[in-house]
Coordinates of C-alpha atoms and ligand atoms in Angstrom, one line a residue:
X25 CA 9.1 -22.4 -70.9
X26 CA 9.8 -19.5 -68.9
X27 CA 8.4 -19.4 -65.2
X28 CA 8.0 -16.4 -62.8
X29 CA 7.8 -17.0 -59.6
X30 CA 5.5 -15.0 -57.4
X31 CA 6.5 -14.2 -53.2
X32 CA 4.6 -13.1 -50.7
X33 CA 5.9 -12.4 -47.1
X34 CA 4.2 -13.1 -43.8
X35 CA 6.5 -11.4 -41.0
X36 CA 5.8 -12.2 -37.0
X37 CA 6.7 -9.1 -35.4
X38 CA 7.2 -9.5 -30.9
X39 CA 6.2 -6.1 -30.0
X40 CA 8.9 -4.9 -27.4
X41 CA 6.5 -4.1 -24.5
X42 CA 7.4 -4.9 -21.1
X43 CA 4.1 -7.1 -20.5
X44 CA 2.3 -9.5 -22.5
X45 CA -0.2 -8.7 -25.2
X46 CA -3.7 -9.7 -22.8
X47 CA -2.5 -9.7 -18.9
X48 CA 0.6 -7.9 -17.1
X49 CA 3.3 -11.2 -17.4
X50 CA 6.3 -10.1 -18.3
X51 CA 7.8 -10.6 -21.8
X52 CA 11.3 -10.7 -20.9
X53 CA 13.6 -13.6 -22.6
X54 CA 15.6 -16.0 -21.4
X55 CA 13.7 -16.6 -17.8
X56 CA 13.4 -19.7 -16.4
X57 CA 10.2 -21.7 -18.1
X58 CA 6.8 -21.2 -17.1
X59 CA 7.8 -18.2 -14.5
X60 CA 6.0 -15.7 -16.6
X61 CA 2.4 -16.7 -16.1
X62 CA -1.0 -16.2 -14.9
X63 CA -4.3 -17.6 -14.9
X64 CA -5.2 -15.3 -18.7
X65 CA -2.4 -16.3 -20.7
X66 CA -2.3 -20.0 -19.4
X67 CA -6.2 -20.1 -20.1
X68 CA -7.7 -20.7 -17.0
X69 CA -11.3 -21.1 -17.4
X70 CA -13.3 -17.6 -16.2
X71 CA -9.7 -15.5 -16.9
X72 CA -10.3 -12.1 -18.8
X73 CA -8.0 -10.9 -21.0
X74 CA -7.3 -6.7 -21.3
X75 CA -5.6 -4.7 -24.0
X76 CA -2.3 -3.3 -23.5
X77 CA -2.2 0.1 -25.0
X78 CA 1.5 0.2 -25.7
X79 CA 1.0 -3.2 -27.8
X80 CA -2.4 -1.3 -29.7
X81 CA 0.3 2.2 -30.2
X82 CA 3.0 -0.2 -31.8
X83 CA 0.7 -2.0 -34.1
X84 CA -0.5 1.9 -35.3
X85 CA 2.7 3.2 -35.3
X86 CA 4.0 0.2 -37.5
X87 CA 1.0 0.4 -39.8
X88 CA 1.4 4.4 -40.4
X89 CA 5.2 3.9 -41.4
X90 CA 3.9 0.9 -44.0
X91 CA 1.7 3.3 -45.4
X92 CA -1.3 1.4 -44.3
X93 CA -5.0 2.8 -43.7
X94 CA -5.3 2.6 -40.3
X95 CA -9.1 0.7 -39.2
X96 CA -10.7 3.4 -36.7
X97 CA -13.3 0.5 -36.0
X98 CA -11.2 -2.5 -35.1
X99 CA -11.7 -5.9 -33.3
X100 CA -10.1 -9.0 -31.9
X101 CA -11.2 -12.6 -33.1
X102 CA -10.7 -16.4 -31.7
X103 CA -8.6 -18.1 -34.1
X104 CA -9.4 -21.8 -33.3
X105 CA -7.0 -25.0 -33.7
X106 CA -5.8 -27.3 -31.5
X107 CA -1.5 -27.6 -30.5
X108 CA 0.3 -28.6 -27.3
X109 CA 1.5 -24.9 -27.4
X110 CA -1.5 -22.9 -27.5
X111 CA -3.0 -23.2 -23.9
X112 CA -6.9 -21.9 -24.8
X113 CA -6.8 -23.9 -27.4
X114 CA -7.4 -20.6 -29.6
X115 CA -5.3 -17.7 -30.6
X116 CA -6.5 -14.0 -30.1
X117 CA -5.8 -12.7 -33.5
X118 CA -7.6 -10.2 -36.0
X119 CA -9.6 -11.6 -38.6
X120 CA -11.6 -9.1 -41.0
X121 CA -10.7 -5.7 -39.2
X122 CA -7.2 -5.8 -38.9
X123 CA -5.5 -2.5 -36.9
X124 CA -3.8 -1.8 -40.4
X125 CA -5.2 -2.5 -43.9
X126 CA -3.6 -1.3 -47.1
X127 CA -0.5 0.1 -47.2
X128 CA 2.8 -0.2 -49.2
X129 CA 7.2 -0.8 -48.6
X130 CA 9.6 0.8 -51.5
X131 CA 12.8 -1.1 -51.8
X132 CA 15.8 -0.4 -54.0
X133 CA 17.2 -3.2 -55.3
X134 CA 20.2 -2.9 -58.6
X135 CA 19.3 0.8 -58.4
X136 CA 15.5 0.2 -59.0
X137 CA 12.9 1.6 -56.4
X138 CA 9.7 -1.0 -56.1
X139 CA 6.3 -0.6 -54.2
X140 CA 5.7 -4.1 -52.6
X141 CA 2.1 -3.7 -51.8
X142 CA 1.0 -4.6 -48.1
X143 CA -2.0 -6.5 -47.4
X144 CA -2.5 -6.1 -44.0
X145 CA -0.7 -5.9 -40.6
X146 CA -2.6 -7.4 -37.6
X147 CA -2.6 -8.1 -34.0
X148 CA -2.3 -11.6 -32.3
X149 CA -0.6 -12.7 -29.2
X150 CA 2.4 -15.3 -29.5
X151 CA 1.7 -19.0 -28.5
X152 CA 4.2 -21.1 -25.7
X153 CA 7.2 -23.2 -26.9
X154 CA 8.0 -26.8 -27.5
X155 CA 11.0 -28.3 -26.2
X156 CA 11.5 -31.9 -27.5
X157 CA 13.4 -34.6 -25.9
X158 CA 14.4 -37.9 -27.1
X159 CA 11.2 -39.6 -24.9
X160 CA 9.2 -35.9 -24.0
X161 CA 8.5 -33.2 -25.0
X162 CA 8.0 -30.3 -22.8
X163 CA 6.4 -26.8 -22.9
X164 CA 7.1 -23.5 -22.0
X165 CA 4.5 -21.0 -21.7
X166 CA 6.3 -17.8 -20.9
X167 CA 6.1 -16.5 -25.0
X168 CA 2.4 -17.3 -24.8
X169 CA 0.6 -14.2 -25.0
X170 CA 3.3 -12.4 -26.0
X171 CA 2.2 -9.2 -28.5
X172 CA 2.8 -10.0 -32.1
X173 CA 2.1 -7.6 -35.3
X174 CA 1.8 -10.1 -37.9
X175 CA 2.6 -8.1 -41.5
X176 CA 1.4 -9.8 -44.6
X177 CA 2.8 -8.8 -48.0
X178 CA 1.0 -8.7 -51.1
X179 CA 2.3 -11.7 -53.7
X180 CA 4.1 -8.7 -55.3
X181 CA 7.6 -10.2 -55.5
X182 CA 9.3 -12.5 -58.2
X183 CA 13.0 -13.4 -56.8
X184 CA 14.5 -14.9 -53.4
X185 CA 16.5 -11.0 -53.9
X186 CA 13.2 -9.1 -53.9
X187 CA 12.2 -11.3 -50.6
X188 CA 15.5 -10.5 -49.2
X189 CA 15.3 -6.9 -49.3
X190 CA 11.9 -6.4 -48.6
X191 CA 12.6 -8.6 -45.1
X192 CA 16.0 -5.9 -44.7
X193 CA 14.1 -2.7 -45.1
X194 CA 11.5 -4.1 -43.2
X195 CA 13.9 -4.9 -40.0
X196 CA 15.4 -1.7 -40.7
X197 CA 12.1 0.4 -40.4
X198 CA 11.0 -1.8 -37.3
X199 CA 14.6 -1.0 -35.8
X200 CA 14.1 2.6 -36.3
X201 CA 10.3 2.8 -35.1
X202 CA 11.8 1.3 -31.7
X203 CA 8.7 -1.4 -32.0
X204 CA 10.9 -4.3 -31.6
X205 CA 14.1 -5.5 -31.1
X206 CA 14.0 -7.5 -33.7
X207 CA 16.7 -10.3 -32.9
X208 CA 15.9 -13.5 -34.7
X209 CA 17.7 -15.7 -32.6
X210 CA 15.6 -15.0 -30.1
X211 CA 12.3 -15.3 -32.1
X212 CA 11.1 -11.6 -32.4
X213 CA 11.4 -12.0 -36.1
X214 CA 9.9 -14.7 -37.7
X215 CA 9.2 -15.1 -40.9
X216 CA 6.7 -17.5 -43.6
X217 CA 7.2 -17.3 -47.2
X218 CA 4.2 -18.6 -49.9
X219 CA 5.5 -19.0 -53.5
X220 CA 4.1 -20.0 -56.4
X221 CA 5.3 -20.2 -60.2
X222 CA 3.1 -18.9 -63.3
X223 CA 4.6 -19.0 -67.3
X224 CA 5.8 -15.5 -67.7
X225 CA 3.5 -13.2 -69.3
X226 CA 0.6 -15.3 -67.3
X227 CA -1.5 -13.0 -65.1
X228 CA -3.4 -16.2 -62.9
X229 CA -1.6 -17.1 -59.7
X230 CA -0.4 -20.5 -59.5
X231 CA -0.5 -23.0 -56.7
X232 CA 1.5 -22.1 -53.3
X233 CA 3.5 -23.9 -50.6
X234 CA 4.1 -22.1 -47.7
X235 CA 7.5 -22.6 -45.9
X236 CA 8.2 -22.3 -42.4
X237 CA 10.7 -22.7 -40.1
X238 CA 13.6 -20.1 -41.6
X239 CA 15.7 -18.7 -39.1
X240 CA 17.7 -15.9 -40.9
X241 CA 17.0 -13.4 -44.2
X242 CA 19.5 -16.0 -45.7
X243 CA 17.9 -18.9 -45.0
X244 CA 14.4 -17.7 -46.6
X245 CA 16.3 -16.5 -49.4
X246 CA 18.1 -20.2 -49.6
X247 CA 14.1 -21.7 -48.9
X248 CA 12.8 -19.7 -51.9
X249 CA 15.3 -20.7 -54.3
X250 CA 15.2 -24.2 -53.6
X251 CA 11.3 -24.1 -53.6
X252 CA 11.1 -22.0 -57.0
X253 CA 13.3 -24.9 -58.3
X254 CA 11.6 -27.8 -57.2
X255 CA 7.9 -26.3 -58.1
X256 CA 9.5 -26.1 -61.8
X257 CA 10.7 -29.3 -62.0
X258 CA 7.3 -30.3 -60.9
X259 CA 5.7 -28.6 -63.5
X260 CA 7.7 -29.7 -66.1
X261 CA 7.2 -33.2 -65.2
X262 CA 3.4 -32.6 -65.6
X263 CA 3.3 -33.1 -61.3
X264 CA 0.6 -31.6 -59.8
X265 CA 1.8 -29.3 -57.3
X266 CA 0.0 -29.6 -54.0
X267 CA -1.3 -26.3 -51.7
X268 CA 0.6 -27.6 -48.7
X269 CA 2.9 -26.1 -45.6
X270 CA 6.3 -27.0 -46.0
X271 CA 9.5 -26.8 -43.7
X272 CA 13.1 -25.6 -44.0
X273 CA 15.9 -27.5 -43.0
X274 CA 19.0 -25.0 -43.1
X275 CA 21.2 -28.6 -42.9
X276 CA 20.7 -29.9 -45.8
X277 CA 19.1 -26.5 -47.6
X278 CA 15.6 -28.7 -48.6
X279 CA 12.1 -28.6 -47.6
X280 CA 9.8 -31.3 -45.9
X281 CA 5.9 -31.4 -46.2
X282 CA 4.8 -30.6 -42.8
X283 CA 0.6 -30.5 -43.0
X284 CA -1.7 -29.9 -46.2
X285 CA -2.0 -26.2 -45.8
X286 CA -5.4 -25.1 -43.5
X287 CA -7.8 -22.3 -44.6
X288 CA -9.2 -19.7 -42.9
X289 CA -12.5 -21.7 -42.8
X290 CA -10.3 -24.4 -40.7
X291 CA -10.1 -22.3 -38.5
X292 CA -13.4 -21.6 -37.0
X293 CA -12.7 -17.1 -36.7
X294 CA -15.5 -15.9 -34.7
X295 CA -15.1 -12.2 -32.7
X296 CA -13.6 -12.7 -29.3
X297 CA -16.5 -12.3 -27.0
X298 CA -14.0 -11.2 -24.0
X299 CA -13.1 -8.4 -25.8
X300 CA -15.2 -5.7 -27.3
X301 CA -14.5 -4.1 -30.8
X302 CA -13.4 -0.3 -30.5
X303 CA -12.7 3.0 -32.1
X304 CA -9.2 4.0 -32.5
X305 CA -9.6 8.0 -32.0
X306 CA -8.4 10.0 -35.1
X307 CA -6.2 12.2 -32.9
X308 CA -4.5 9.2 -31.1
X309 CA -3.8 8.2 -34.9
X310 CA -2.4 11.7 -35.2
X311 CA -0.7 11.7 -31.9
X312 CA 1.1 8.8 -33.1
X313 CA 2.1 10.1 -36.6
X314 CA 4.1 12.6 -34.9
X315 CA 6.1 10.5 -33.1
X316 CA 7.3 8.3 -36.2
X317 CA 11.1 9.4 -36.7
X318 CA 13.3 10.4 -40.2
X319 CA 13.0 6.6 -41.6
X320 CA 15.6 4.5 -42.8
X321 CA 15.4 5.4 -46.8
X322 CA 14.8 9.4 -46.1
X323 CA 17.6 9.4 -43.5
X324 CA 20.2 7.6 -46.9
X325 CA 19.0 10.4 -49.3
X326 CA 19.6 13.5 -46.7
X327 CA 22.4 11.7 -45.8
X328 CA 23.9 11.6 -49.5
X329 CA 22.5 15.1 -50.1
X330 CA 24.0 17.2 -47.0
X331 CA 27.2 15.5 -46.5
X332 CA 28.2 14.6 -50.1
X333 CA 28.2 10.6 -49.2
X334 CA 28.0 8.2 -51.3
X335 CA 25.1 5.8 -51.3
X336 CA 27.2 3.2 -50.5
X337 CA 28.4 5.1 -47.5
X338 CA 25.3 6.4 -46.5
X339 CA 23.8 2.8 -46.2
X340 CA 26.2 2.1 -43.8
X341 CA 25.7 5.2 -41.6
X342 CA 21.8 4.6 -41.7
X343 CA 21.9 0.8 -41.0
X344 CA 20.5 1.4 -37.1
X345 CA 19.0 4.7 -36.4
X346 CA 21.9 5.3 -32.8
X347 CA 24.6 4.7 -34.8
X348 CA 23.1 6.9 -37.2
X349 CA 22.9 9.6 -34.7
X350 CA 26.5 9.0 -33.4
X351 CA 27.5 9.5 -36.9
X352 CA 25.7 12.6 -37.7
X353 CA 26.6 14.2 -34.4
X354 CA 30.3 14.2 -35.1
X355 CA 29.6 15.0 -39.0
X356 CA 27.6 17.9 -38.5
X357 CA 30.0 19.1 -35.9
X358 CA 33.4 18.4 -37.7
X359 CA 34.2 22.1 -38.2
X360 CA 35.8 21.5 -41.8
X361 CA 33.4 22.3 -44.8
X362 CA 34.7 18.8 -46.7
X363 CA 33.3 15.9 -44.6
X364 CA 34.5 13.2 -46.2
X365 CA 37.7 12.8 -43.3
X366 CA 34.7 12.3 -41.1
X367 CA 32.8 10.5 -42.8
X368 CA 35.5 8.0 -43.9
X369 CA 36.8 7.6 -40.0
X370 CA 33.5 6.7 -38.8
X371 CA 32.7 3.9 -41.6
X372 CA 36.4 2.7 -41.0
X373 CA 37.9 2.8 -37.8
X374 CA 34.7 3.7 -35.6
X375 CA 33.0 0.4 -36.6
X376 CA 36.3 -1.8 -36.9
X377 CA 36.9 -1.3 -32.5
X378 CA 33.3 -1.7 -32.2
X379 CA 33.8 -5.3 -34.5
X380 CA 36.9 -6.2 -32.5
X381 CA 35.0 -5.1 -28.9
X382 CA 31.6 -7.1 -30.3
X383 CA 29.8 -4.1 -29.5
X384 CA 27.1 -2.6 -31.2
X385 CA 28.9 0.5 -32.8
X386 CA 26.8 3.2 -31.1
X387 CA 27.3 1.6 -27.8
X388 CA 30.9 2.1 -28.5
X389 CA 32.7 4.4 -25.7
X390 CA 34.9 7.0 -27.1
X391 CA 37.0 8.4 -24.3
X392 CA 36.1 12.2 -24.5
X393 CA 33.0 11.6 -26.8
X394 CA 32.7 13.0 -30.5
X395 CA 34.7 16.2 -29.6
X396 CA 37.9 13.9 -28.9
X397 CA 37.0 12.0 -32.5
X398 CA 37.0 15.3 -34.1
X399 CA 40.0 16.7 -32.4
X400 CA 42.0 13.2 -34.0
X401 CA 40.5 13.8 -37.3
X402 CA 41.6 17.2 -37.9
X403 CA 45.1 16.6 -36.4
X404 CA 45.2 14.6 -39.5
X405 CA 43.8 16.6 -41.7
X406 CA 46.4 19.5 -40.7
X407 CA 48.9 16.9 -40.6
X408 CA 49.6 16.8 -37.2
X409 CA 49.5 13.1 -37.3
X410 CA 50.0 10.7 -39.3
X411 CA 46.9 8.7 -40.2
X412 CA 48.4 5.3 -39.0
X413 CA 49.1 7.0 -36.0
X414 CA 46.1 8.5 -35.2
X415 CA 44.5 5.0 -35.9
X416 CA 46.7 2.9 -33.3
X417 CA 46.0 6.2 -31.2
X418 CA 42.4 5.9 -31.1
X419 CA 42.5 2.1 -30.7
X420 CA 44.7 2.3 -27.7
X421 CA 42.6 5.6 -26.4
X422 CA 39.9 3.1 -26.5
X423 CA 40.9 0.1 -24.7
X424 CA 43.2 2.5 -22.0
X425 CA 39.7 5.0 -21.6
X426 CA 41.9 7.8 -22.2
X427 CA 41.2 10.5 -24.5
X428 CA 43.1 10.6 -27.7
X429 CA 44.5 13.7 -27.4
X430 CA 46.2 13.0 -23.9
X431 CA 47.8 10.1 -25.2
X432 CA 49.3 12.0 -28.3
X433 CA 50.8 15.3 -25.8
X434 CA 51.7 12.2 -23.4
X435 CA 53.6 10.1 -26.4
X436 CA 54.5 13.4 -27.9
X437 CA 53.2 12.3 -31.0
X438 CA 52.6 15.0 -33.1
X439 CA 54.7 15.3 -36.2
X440 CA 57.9 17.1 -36.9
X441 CA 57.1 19.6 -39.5
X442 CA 59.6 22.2 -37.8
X443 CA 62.1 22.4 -41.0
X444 CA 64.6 23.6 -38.7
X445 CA 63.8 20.3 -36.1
X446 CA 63.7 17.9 -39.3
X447 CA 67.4 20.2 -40.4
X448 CA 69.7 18.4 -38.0
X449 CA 68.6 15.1 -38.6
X450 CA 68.6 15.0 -42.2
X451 CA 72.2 16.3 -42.2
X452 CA 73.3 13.6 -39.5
X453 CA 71.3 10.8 -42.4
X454 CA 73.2 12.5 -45.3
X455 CA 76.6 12.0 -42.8
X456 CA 76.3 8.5 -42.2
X457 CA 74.6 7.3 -46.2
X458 CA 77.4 8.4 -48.7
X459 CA 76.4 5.5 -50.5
X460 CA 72.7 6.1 -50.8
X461 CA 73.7 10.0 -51.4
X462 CA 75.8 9.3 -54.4
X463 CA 73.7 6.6 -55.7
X464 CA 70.8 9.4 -55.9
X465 CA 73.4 12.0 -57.2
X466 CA 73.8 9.5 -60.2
X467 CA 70.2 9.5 -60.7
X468 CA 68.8 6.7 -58.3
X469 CA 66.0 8.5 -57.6
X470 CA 65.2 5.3 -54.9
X471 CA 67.4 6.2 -53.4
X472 CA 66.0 9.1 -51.9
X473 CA 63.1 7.3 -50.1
X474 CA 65.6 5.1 -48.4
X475 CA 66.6 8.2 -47.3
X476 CA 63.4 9.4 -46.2
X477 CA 62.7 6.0 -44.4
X478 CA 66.6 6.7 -42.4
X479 CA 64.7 10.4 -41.4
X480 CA 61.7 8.7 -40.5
X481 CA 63.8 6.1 -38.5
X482 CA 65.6 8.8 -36.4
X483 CA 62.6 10.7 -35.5
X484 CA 60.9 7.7 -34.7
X485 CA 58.0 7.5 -37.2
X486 CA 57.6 11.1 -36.2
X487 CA 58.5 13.2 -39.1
X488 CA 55.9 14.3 -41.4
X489 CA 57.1 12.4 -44.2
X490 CA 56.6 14.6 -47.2
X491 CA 58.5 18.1 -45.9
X492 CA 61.1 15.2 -45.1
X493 CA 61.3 14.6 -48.6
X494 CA 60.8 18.1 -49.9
X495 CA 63.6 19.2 -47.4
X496 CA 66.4 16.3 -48.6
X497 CA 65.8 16.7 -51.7
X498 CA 66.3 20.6 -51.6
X499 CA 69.8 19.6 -49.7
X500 CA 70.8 17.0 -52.4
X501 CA 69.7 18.9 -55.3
X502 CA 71.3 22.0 -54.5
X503 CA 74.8 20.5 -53.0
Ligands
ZN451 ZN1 -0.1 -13.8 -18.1

């Protein structure tokens, strides 16, 4: 039998606000544990937490660029369960009223756009951190409280590659809607997968496991296909496959039953009383529209439209929104009509010094900016330079912080295309390489780019290499 699995995606978003999702801790990482507290987001008995507005804007923002119907009534609810991590013993979340409801991601995957349907993106603050030791364990508090925008997928797609770009586009929009900074080593991303399997052609949705604990894109990808295997081998074995929450171990690329999977009846949601529901004003909804920038997959198709890229190229352009920018400030400006030089230098030797610096590539400093990139670029194009040159130029310009052009007049490192220049040296070449002359006189034609090479050699690597050859062969053929 033939089995289809179905996915469905439930991203943890950190919100990049300065302070927490209830009180005014801060949210920064990395500090040392339990410094980032106060009496609301450890608990204390008689705290009361408050709204921050940037975390609500975020969560509408996010929700309007998902396509989602934005709730104008909204409220918060208790979410209640018991772990070492969650201080009040309950999680403000959103339960029925969610700031976003329906909404939808395309993704292009083997050259075939999709709709993944969204279910629902809510708000929830983050819970603390476990550290285990051999004998202890101990816990952090400063992520509890943090603001999350939990985003749940509809079960809408049927391969670990579907999962796998629908969790790229995702960061990518995120990235660009300046939400969050998405790093998932440091936990802003997080991600659950549920998956099921159903005989093909079968409408009814099987049972789900829902893994946790996947660090990368690559490891949920990894989790599903392992899963999707296992749950068929289940089935055809006549096993019963049990609704249950499993984990990933990236080592040795299986899962582990962690807990039999809770519903939302385990969990007790009533509206938090601390908290009043509210209207989100239509205008503030508008207010916010207009601030949502050129996304990701409308910035790839301008990009292939007004500059002739391919999609390919424009992919890499687009990947972050500054380097984006970077990119399309020097390829606008690049003063000749064909962009492609452009184009070409900054998916090439733009984002190689910013790999070999470990810098992201629109932090990377070009001495003299853009104008100095597009100075370079059209020395080559008028063959000024040779394009080796200008890359070792612009690598050096880079670690000396000296603009490019300063270091060619300093170098002198223009080319010789001065026939009368390149004149004296090719006679002193033909002088001193009878035997090279005569061996292309008897029809080596080899022989001629030795030749070229011995011009090349006396200029030092500054001849333009092909009046060179058009001027020595002139000489030979005619003498
Ligand atoms: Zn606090």
């Amino acid at each position: 039998m033939n089995y289809q699995p179905v996915i469905g995606l439930e991203v943890h978003v950190h919100l990049k606000t300065k302070s927490k999702a209830f009180c005014a801790c801060s949210t920064e990482f990395g500090k040392s544990p339990n410094s980032q507290t106060c009496p609301v987001c450890l608990g204390f008995p008689g705290s009361l937490p408050v709204l921050n507005e940037t975390a609500l804007d975020f969560a509408i923002k996010t929700g309007l660029a998902l396509n989602c119907k934005i709730n104008e009534f909204t409220k918060f609810d208790r979410k209640n369960y018991f772990y070492p991590d969650l201080p009040k013993n309950y999680q403000i979340s959103q339960y029925d009223l969610p700031v976003a409801g329906k909404g939808f991601l395309k993704i292009t995957l083997d050259g075939k756009t999709r709709r993944i349907g969204i279910t629902r993106a809510h708000l929830e603050e983050d819970a603390g951190k476990l550290i285990h030791k051999s004998s202890s364990s101990l816990v952090d508090f400063n992520r509890a409280g943090v603001p999350l925008l939990e985003i749940v997928s509809d079960p809408d797609m049927h391969s670990p590659q579907e999962a796998y770009e629908y969790l790229s586009t995702l960061k990518s929009i995120l990235e660009y809607l300046e939400v969050s900074d998405c790093d998932m080593e440091k936990g802003s991303l997080r991600c659950d997968a549920n998956v099921s399997i159903r005989p093909e052609g079968s409408k009814e949705l099987g049972v789900k496991t829902e893994i946790k604990n996947m660090n990368s894109f690559k490891g949920v990808k990894d989790a599903l296909e392992y899963q999707i295997k296992r749950q068929i081998k289940m089935s055809e074995a006549g096993e019963k496959i049990l609704q249950e929450t499993l984990l990933w171990d990236a080592k040795t690329m299986t899962t582990s039953s962690m807990r039999s999977k809770e519903e939302a009846k385990d969990y007790r949601y009533f509206p938090e009383p601390d908290l009043p529901p509210f209207i989100i004003a239509s205008n503030k909804i508008q207010k916010i529209k207009e601030t949502i920038p050129e996304l990701p997959q409308e910035k790839i198709k301008r990009f292939m439209k007004e500059y002739a890229t391919s999609e390919y190229e424009a992919k890499i352009l687009c990947a972050s929104h500054k380097f984006a920018a970077a990119a399309e400030s020097a390829i606008a400006r690049y003063p000749i009509k064909n962009k492609k030089a452009m184009i070409n230098w900054y998916i090439g030797p733009v984002l190689e010094e910013a790999g070999k610096l470990n810098t992201p590539p629109h932090l990377l400093e070009i001495p003299g900016g853009n104008e100095e990139l597009i100075k370079l670029v059209q020395f080559i194009e008028e063959e000024k330079i040779s394009n080796l040159t200008a890359k070792s130029v612009f690598s050096r310009s880079i670690a000396a912080k000296k603009p490019a052009s300063q270091i060619i007049q300093e170098e002198s490192l223009f080319q010789i295309s001065d026939a009368s220049e390149l004149e004296s040296k090719i006679d002193q070449v033909i002088k001193e390489n009878t035997a090279s002359v005569n061996d292309y006189k008897a029809g080596k034609t080899n022989a001629l780019m030795f030749l070229v090479g011995q011009v090349m050699k006396k200029s030092k690597g500054k001849a333009n290499p092909k009046i060179a050859q058009e001027l020595l062969k002139r000489r030979l053929d005619n003498a």
